[in-house]
mmCIF file of C-alpha atoms in Angstrom:
data_model
loop_
_atom_site.group_PDB
_atom_site.id
_atom_site.type_symbol
_atom_site.label_atom_id
_atom_site.label_comp_id
_atom_site.label_asym_id
_atom_site.label_seq_id
_atom_site.Cartn_x
_atom_site.Cartn_y
_atom_site.Cartn_z
ATOM 1 C CA UNK A 1 -70.155 55.884 45.649
ATOM 2 C CA UNK A 2 -71.909 55.476 42.282
ATOM 3 C CA UNK A 3 -72.339 59.245 41.956
ATOM 4 C CA UNK A 4 -68.627 59.804 42.765
ATOM 5 C CA UNK A 5 -67.573 57.187 40.188
ATOM 6 C CA UNK A 6 -69.796 58.808 37.573
ATOM 7 C CA UNK A 7 -68.289 62.212 38.317
ATOM 8 C CA UNK A 8 -64.747 60.835 38.034
ATOM 9 C CA UNK A 9 -65.595 59.148 34.742
ATOM 10 C CA UNK A 10 -67.093 62.373 33.436
ATOM 11 C CA UNK A 11 -63.978 64.279 34.475
ATOM 12 C CA UNK A 12 -61.692 61.812 32.718
ATOM 13 C CA UNK A 13 -63.760 62.015 29.536
ATOM 14 C CA UNK A 14 -63.703 65.818 29.686
ATOM 15 C CA UNK A 15 -59.919 65.844 30.164
ATOM 16 C CA UNK A 16 -59.438 63.460 27.233
ATOM 17 C CA UNK A 17 -61.676 65.603 25.060
ATOM 18 C CA UNK A 18 -59.782 68.749 26.068
ATOM 19 C CA UNK A 19 -56.463 67.044 25.296
ATOM 20 C CA UNK A 20 -57.607 65.994 21.824
ATOM 21 C CA UNK A 21 -58.904 69.506 21.173
ATOM 22 C CA UNK A 22 -55.536 70.946 22.194
ATOM 23 C CA UNK A 23 -53.663 68.528 19.904
ATOM 24 C CA UNK A 24 -56.011 69.260 17.012
ATOM 25 C CA UNK A 25 -55.484 73.002 17.432
ATOM 26 C CA UNK A 26 -51.703 72.537 17.499
ATOM 27 C CA UNK A 27 -51.780 70.468 14.307
ATOM 28 C CA UNK A 28 -54.010 72.989 12.543
ATOM 29 C CA UNK A 29 -51.569 75.771 13.415
ATOM 30 C CA UNK A 30 -48.561 73.768 12.234
ATOM 31 C CA UNK A 31 -50.321 72.924 8.960
ATOM 32 C CA UNK A 32 -50.747 76.603 8.127
ATOM 33 C CA UNK A 33 -46.994 76.949 7.608
ATOM 34 C CA UNK A 34 -46.788 74.139 5.028
ATOM 35 C CA UNK A 35 -47.434 76.264 1.952
ATOM 36 C CA UNK A 36 -49.970 73.666 0.765
ATOM 37 C CA UNK A 37 -52.755 71.367 1.916
ATOM 38 C CA UNK A 38 -52.021 69.017 4.808
ATOM 39 C CA UNK A 39 -53.768 65.719 5.506
ATOM 40 C CA UNK A 40 -53.217 63.943 8.818
ATOM 41 C CA UNK A 41 -54.349 60.728 10.473
ATOM 42 C CA UNK A 42 -53.329 59.844 14.027
ATOM 43 C CA UNK A 43 -54.321 56.656 15.837
ATOM 44 C CA UNK A 44 -53.206 55.426 19.245
ATOM 45 C CA UNK A 45 -53.198 51.682 18.649
ATOM 46 C CA UNK A 46 -53.754 50.548 22.220
ATOM 47 C CA UNK A 47 -56.239 53.247 23.280
ATOM 48 C CA UNK A 48 -58.112 53.455 20.001
ATOM 49 C CA UNK A 49 -57.957 57.275 20.004
ATOM 50 C CA UNK A 50 -58.207 58.812 16.534
ATOM 51 C CA UNK A 51 -57.673 62.303 15.154
ATOM 52 C CA UNK A 52 -57.570 63.566 11.588
ATOM 53 C CA UNK A 53 -57.160 66.754 9.578
ATOM 54 C CA UNK A 54 -58.542 66.767 6.021
ATOM 55 C CA UNK A 55 -58.825 63.052 6.636
ATOM 56 C CA UNK A 56 -61.057 62.254 3.661
ATOM 57 C CA UNK A 57 -59.203 64.318 1.066
ATOM 58 C CA UNK A 58 -57.558 62.643 -1.931
ATOM 59 C CA UNK A 59 -53.801 63.020 -1.422
ATOM 60 C CA UNK A 60 -51.233 61.718 -3.928
ATOM 61 C CA UNK A 61 -49.221 58.938 -2.284
ATOM 62 C CA UNK A 62 -46.127 58.867 -4.475
ATOM 63 C CA UNK A 63 -43.792 56.250 -2.948
ATOM 64 C CA UNK A 64 -46.019 55.744 0.098
ATOM 65 C CA UNK A 65 -47.898 53.342 -2.183
ATOM 66 C CA UNK A 66 -44.932 50.976 -1.981
ATOM 67 C CA UNK A 67 -46.173 50.053 1.517
ATOM 68 C CA UNK A 68 -49.487 48.562 0.314
ATOM 69 C CA UNK A 69 -47.693 47.009 -2.680
ATOM 70 C CA UNK A 70 -45.384 45.209 -0.236
ATOM 71 C CA UNK A 71 -48.401 43.953 1.722
ATOM 72 C CA UNK A 72 -49.988 42.598 -1.480
ATOM 73 C CA UNK A 73 -46.776 40.760 -2.383
ATOM 74 C CA UNK A 74 -46.341 39.300 1.105
ATOM 75 C CA UNK A 75 -49.965 38.149 1.001
ATOM 76 C CA UNK A 76 -49.162 36.131 -2.124
ATOM 77 C CA UNK A 77 -46.047 34.744 -0.428
ATOM 78 C CA UNK A 78 -48.176 33.791 2.573
ATOM 79 C CA UNK A 79 -50.561 32.006 0.191
ATOM 80 C CA UNK A 80 -47.647 29.973 -1.198
ATOM 81 C CA UNK A 81 -47.373 31.580 -4.628
ATOM 82 C CA UNK A 82 -43.849 32.851 -3.978
ATOM 83 C CA UNK A 83 -41.182 32.581 -1.296
ATOM 84 C CA UNK A 84 -39.033 35.331 0.214
ATOM 85 C CA UNK A 85 -35.955 33.475 -1.029
ATOM 86 C CA UNK A 86 -37.351 33.026 -4.552
ATOM 87 C CA UNK A 87 -34.989 34.691 -7.029
ATOM 88 C CA UNK A 88 -36.240 36.855 -9.876
ATOM 89 C CA UNK A 89 -33.996 37.654 -12.807
ATOM 90 C CA UNK A 90 -33.578 41.396 -13.340
ATOM 91 C CA UNK A 91 -32.468 42.574 -16.777
ATOM 92 C CA UNK A 92 -30.628 45.780 -17.609
ATOM 93 C CA UNK A 93 -33.724 47.045 -19.438
ATOM 94 C CA UNK A 94 -35.688 46.889 -16.178
ATOM 95 C CA UNK A 95 -33.227 49.185 -14.412
ATOM 96 C CA UNK A 96 -34.377 52.438 -15.945
ATOM 97 C CA UNK A 97 -32.162 55.548 -15.866
ATOM 98 C CA UNK A 98 -33.271 58.966 -14.591
ATOM 99 C CA UNK A 99 -35.204 57.575 -11.641
ATOM 100 C CA UNK A 100 -34.335 56.926 -8.001
ATOM 101 C CA UNK A 101 -32.811 53.439 -7.953
ATOM 102 C CA UNK A 102 -30.057 52.313 -5.578
ATOM 103 C CA UNK A 103 -30.575 48.888 -7.187
ATOM 104 C CA UNK A 104 -29.509 50.220 -10.592
ATOM 105 C CA UNK A 105 -26.566 52.012 -9.006
ATOM 106 C CA UNK A 106 -25.429 48.731 -7.460
ATOM 107 C CA UNK A 107 -26.037 46.611 -10.586
ATOM 108 C CA UNK A 108 -25.686 49.033 -13.539
ATOM 109 C CA UNK A 109 -25.469 46.179 -16.072
ATOM 110 C CA UNK A 110 -28.445 44.289 -14.662
ATOM 111 C CA UNK A 111 -28.670 40.598 -15.540
ATOM 112 C CA UNK A 112 -28.695 39.689 -11.868
ATOM 113 C CA UNK A 113 -30.808 37.260 -9.822
ATOM 114 C CA UNK A 114 -32.262 38.907 -6.714
ATOM 115 C CA UNK A 115 -34.396 37.407 -3.970
ATOM 116 C CA UNK A 116 -37.874 38.774 -3.364
ATOM 117 C CA UNK A 117 -36.698 39.835 0.091
ATOM 118 C CA UNK A 118 -33.951 41.978 -1.488
ATOM 119 C CA UNK A 119 -36.441 43.584 -3.871
ATOM 120 C CA UNK A 120 -38.866 44.409 -1.044
ATOM 121 C CA UNK A 121 -36.021 45.877 1.025
ATOM 122 C CA UNK A 122 -34.971 48.069 -1.891
ATOM 123 C CA UNK A 123 -38.549 49.109 -2.672
ATOM 124 C CA UNK A 124 -39.529 50.012 0.901
ATOM 125 C CA UNK A 125 -36.459 50.915 2.958
ATOM 126 C CA UNK A 126 -34.618 52.604 0.057
ATOM 127 C CA UNK A 127 -37.724 53.594 -1.968
ATOM 128 C CA UNK A 128 -36.273 52.134 -5.180
ATOM 129 C CA UNK A 129 -38.547 52.925 -8.136
ATOM 130 C CA UNK A 130 -37.240 50.183 -10.403
ATOM 131 C CA UNK A 131 -37.695 47.552 -7.691
ATOM 132 C CA UNK A 132 -41.280 48.776 -7.300
ATOM 133 C CA UNK A 133 -42.098 48.348 -10.992
ATOM 134 C CA UNK A 134 -40.425 44.918 -11.132
ATOM 135 C CA UNK A 135 -42.638 43.794 -8.245
ATOM 136 C CA UNK A 136 -45.764 45.304 -9.812
ATOM 137 C CA UNK A 137 -45.128 43.378 -13.036
ATOM 138 C CA UNK A 138 -44.719 40.126 -11.086
ATOM 139 C CA UNK A 139 -47.981 40.796 -9.237
ATOM 140 C CA UNK A 140 -49.860 41.383 -12.485
ATOM 141 C CA UNK A 141 -49.987 45.189 -12.477
ATOM 142 C CA UNK A 142 -51.421 48.043 -10.457
ATOM 143 C CA UNK A 143 -55.036 46.951 -10.982
ATOM 144 C CA UNK A 144 -54.378 43.643 -9.236
ATOM 145 C CA UNK A 145 -53.007 45.445 -6.179
ATOM 146 C CA UNK A 146 -55.829 47.988 -6.131
ATOM 147 C CA UNK A 147 -58.462 45.249 -6.431
ATOM 148 C CA UNK A 148 -56.847 43.331 -3.579
ATOM 149 C CA UNK A 149 -57.311 46.246 -1.179
ATOM 150 C CA UNK A 150 -60.767 47.167 -2.458
ATOM 151 C CA UNK A 151 -61.841 43.556 -1.937
ATOM 152 C CA UNK A 152 -60.627 43.761 1.678
ATOM 153 C CA UNK A 153 -62.790 46.867 2.187
ATOM 154 C CA UNK A 154 -60.124 49.554 1.808
ATOM 155 C CA UNK A 155 -62.080 51.449 -0.822
ATOM 156 C CA UNK A 156 -60.629 54.949 -0.548
ATOM 157 C CA UNK A 157 -57.275 54.178 -2.133
ATOM 158 C CA UNK A 158 -56.248 54.206 -5.800
ATOM 159 C CA UNK A 159 -53.227 52.337 -7.175
ATOM 160 C CA UNK A 160 -53.276 52.960 -10.932
ATOM 161 C CA UNK A 161 -49.862 54.052 -12.204
ATOM 162 C CA UNK A 162 -46.391 52.524 -12.107
ATOM 163 C CA UNK A 163 -43.333 54.543 -11.170
ATOM 164 C CA UNK A 164 -42.390 54.660 -14.859
ATOM 165 C CA UNK A 165 -45.837 56.009 -15.752
ATOM 166 C CA UNK A 166 -45.729 58.640 -12.991
ATOM 167 C CA UNK A 167 -42.546 60.010 -14.560
ATOM 168 C CA UNK A 168 -44.260 60.680 -17.903
ATOM 169 C CA UNK A 169 -46.657 63.488 -16.983
ATOM 170 C CA UNK A 170 -47.408 65.693 -13.960
ATOM 171 C CA UNK A 171 -51.096 64.764 -13.813
ATOM 172 C CA UNK A 172 -50.259 61.056 -13.438
ATOM 173 C CA UNK A 173 -48.746 61.772 -10.010
ATOM 174 C CA UNK A 174 -52.281 62.232 -8.681
ATOM 175 C CA UNK A 175 -53.594 58.894 -9.954
ATOM 176 C CA UNK A 176 -52.196 57.009 -6.965
ATOM 177 C CA UNK A 177 -54.055 58.568 -4.058
ATOM 178 C CA UNK A 178 -55.497 57.719 -0.689
ATOM 179 C CA UNK A 179 -57.410 59.337 2.112
ATOM 180 C CA UNK A 180 -55.246 59.992 5.182
ATOM 181 C CA UNK A 181 -57.753 58.176 7.403
ATOM 182 C CA UNK A 182 -57.548 55.166 5.065
ATOM 183 C CA UNK A 183 -53.741 55.108 5.343
ATOM 184 C CA UNK A 184 -54.029 55.409 9.121
ATOM 185 C CA UNK A 185 -56.423 52.469 9.175
ATOM 186 C CA UNK A 186 -54.147 50.434 6.897
ATOM 187 C CA UNK A 187 -51.130 51.038 9.147
ATOM 188 C CA UNK A 188 -53.206 50.241 12.221
ATOM 189 C CA UNK A 189 -54.530 46.980 10.769
ATOM 190 C CA UNK A 190 -51.119 45.947 9.445
ATOM 191 C CA UNK A 191 -49.388 46.559 12.777
ATOM 192 C CA UNK A 192 -52.084 44.646 14.658
ATOM 193 C CA UNK A 193 -51.597 41.621 12.404
ATOM 194 C CA UNK A 194 -54.919 41.833 10.592
ATOM 195 C CA UNK A 195 -53.425 41.770 7.079
ATOM 196 C CA UNK A 196 -50.563 39.264 7.296
ATOM 197 C CA UNK A 197 -49.573 36.507 9.678
ATOM 198 C CA UNK A 198 -47.154 37.357 12.477
ATOM 199 C CA UNK A 199 -44.055 36.187 10.582
ATOM 200 C CA UNK A 200 -44.643 38.319 7.488
ATOM 201 C CA UNK A 201 -45.915 41.252 9.543
ATOM 202 C CA UNK A 202 -42.544 41.221 11.314
ATOM 203 C CA UNK A 203 -40.639 40.951 8.019
ATOM 204 C CA UNK A 204 -42.229 44.133 6.682
ATOM 205 C CA UNK A 205 -42.108 45.922 10.045
ATOM 206 C CA UNK A 206 -38.361 45.279 10.301
ATOM 207 C CA UNK A 207 -37.820 46.584 6.764
ATOM 208 C CA UNK A 208 -39.850 49.724 7.523
ATOM 209 C CA UNK A 209 -37.887 50.287 10.743
ATOM 210 C CA UNK A 210 -34.799 50.545 8.525
ATOM 211 C CA UNK A 211 -36.236 53.169 6.182
ATOM 212 C CA UNK A 212 -33.447 55.634 5.470
ATOM 213 C CA UNK A 213 -35.206 58.136 3.199
ATOM 214 C CA UNK A 214 -36.224 61.636 4.364
ATOM 215 C CA UNK A 215 -34.946 61.424 7.973
ATOM 216 C CA UNK A 216 -36.101 64.989 8.685
ATOM 217 C CA UNK A 217 -39.802 64.100 8.436
ATOM 218 C CA UNK A 218 -41.543 61.894 11.049
ATOM 219 C CA UNK A 219 -38.323 61.244 13.015
ATOM 220 C CA UNK A 220 -36.995 64.781 12.594
ATOM 221 C CA UNK A 221 -37.895 66.202 16.015
ATOM 222 C CA UNK A 222 -38.321 62.998 18.013
ATOM 223 C CA UNK A 223 -35.808 61.726 20.587
ATOM 224 C CA UNK A 224 -32.890 60.062 18.853
ATOM 225 C CA UNK A 225 -33.399 56.327 18.490
ATOM 226 C CA UNK A 226 -37.208 56.415 18.634
ATOM 227 C CA UNK A 227 -38.367 53.344 16.669
ATOM 228 C CA UNK A 228 -40.508 54.275 13.639
ATOM 229 C CA UNK A 229 -41.686 51.776 11.033
ATOM 230 C CA UNK A 230 -42.419 54.129 8.149
ATOM 231 C CA UNK A 231 -42.653 54.817 4.429
ATOM 232 C CA UNK A 232 -41.979 58.118 2.700
ATOM 233 C CA UNK A 233 -43.200 59.580 -0.576
ATOM 234 C CA UNK A 234 -41.901 62.579 -2.524
ATOM 235 C CA UNK A 235 -42.719 64.144 -5.877
ATOM 236 C CA UNK A 236 -40.712 66.513 -7.991
ATOM 237 C CA UNK A 237 -41.469 70.227 -8.271
ATOM 238 C CA UNK A 238 -43.076 71.657 -11.416
ATOM 239 C CA UNK A 239 -42.238 74.866 -13.297
ATOM 240 C CA UNK A 240 -44.737 76.805 -11.183
ATOM 241 C CA UNK A 241 -42.782 75.856 -8.049
ATOM 242 C CA UNK A 242 -45.433 73.406 -6.808
ATOM 243 C CA UNK A 243 -44.407 70.145 -5.141
ATOM 244 C CA UNK A 244 -47.276 67.683 -5.503
ATOM 245 C CA UNK A 245 -46.430 65.519 -2.507
ATOM 246 C CA UNK A 246 -44.195 65.430 0.558
ATOM 247 C CA UNK A 247 -45.336 62.488 2.688
ATOM 248 C CA UNK A 248 -44.337 60.275 5.574
ATOM 249 C CA UNK A 249 -46.485 57.616 7.236
ATOM 250 C CA UNK A 250 -45.602 55.177 9.971
ATOM 251 C CA UNK A 251 -45.960 53.648 13.413
ATOM 252 C CA UNK A 252 -44.027 55.261 16.267
ATOM 253 C CA UNK A 253 -43.168 53.261 19.387
ATOM 254 C CA UNK A 254 -43.664 55.450 22.457
ATOM 255 C CA UNK A 255 -41.448 55.197 25.578
ATOM 256 C CA UNK A 256 -44.292 53.298 27.259
ATOM 257 C CA UNK A 257 -44.049 50.585 24.594
ATOM 258 C CA UNK A 258 -47.414 51.613 23.147
ATOM 259 C CA UNK A 259 -47.761 52.628 19.510
ATOM 260 C CA UNK A 260 -48.866 55.671 17.578
ATOM 261 C CA UNK A 261 -49.838 55.752 13.918
ATOM 262 C CA UNK A 262 -48.949 59.085 12.330
ATOM 263 C CA UNK A 263 -49.635 59.672 8.632
ATOM 264 C CA UNK A 264 -48.908 63.135 7.211
ATOM 265 C CA UNK A 265 -49.381 64.234 3.591
ATOM 266 C CA UNK A 266 -48.379 67.693 2.340
ATOM 267 C CA UNK A 267 -49.957 68.352 -1.055
ATOM 268 C CA UNK A 268 -49.383 71.080 -3.667
ATOM 269 C CA UNK A 269 -46.979 73.160 -1.615
ATOM 270 C CA UNK A 270 -44.851 76.040 -2.887
ATOM 271 C CA UNK A 271 -42.689 76.014 0.225
ATOM 272 C CA UNK A 272 -39.071 74.895 0.296
ATOM 273 C CA UNK A 273 -38.207 71.284 1.130
ATOM 274 C CA UNK A 274 -37.079 72.173 4.648
ATOM 275 C CA UNK A 275 -40.404 73.874 5.407
ATOM 276 C CA UNK A 276 -42.460 70.949 4.110
ATOM 277 C CA UNK A 277 -40.399 68.435 6.054
ATOM 278 C CA UNK A 278 -40.495 70.549 9.194
ATOM 279 C CA UNK A 279 -44.301 70.585 8.962
ATOM 280 C CA UNK A 280 -44.306 66.780 9.107
ATOM 281 C CA UNK A 281 -41.705 66.674 11.896
ATOM 282 C CA UNK A 282 -43.612 69.181 14.051
ATOM 283 C CA UNK A 283 -46.909 67.297 13.653
ATOM 284 C CA UNK A 284 -45.161 64.046 14.553
ATOM 285 C CA UNK A 285 -43.607 65.663 17.656
ATOM 286 C CA UNK A 286 -46.916 67.211 18.738
ATOM 287 C CA UNK A 287 -48.635 63.819 18.587
ATOM 288 C CA UNK A 288 -45.695 62.094 20.311
ATOM 289 C CA UNK A 289 -45.617 64.649 23.149
ATOM 290 C CA UNK A 290 -49.387 64.530 23.627
ATOM 291 C CA UNK A 291 -49.527 60.757 24.057
ATOM 292 C CA UNK A 292 -46.219 60.493 25.897
ATOM 293 C CA UNK A 293 -47.512 62.918 28.514
ATOM 294 C CA UNK A 294 -50.971 61.349 28.684
#
């Protein structure tokens, strides 16, 4: 009986290893069509399975960094420094032109009092750059946020430039970077309630579930209605035709009710937008299919 059990266990381990190898090969093949460098982190939350591609590379986050910024703000709210219903006055000067800002489009004259909840919703779900910089100023700047995560042990992440600063020079886009495996770990720990209490974890999860930017990335090839709590990030394209970053990171709920972290970064690609986004969508679908079938 013991020998039979050992053989069955060995068979299961071999099958799991083969499955991971097959998924890794599929992701490597998909990445070749990206026109750039692809970084991936995949974690099955309940099983603890992990897989990465270029997992320790330094990939520019762009607006993906609004996810950790939101965590840092909610941590201060949890500590009693602020409240979700606290109103911050937003001046016209804070609503900069020539940047992505649904907030500015809604309040072109500024001089409006907005709750912290509204600012987080704009920053995360709508990826509003002005909302991001308003929040960073209230938190004390990028260094405060970076130090918060480094103190928690998330060392391989850099948060050093505001959205306004990233718009000044191409090289600044690369100052806010993370390793894909670090982002996977951050998503995993957030979703499991290790960073915020259950109430504030749910607040941010619900906001991320309503992310409307770049729908052709992680959700692009998944069954319609698949829940994904996610955050996107996108750079411009320089004169040489290089797009520094096309990113999407999030937690997918599988049909079983279990959860899959998928973080994909496409760096320095010369491919068209549709190709870059399809790379992310295909990797997301490959991971989804693998764990849905297994």
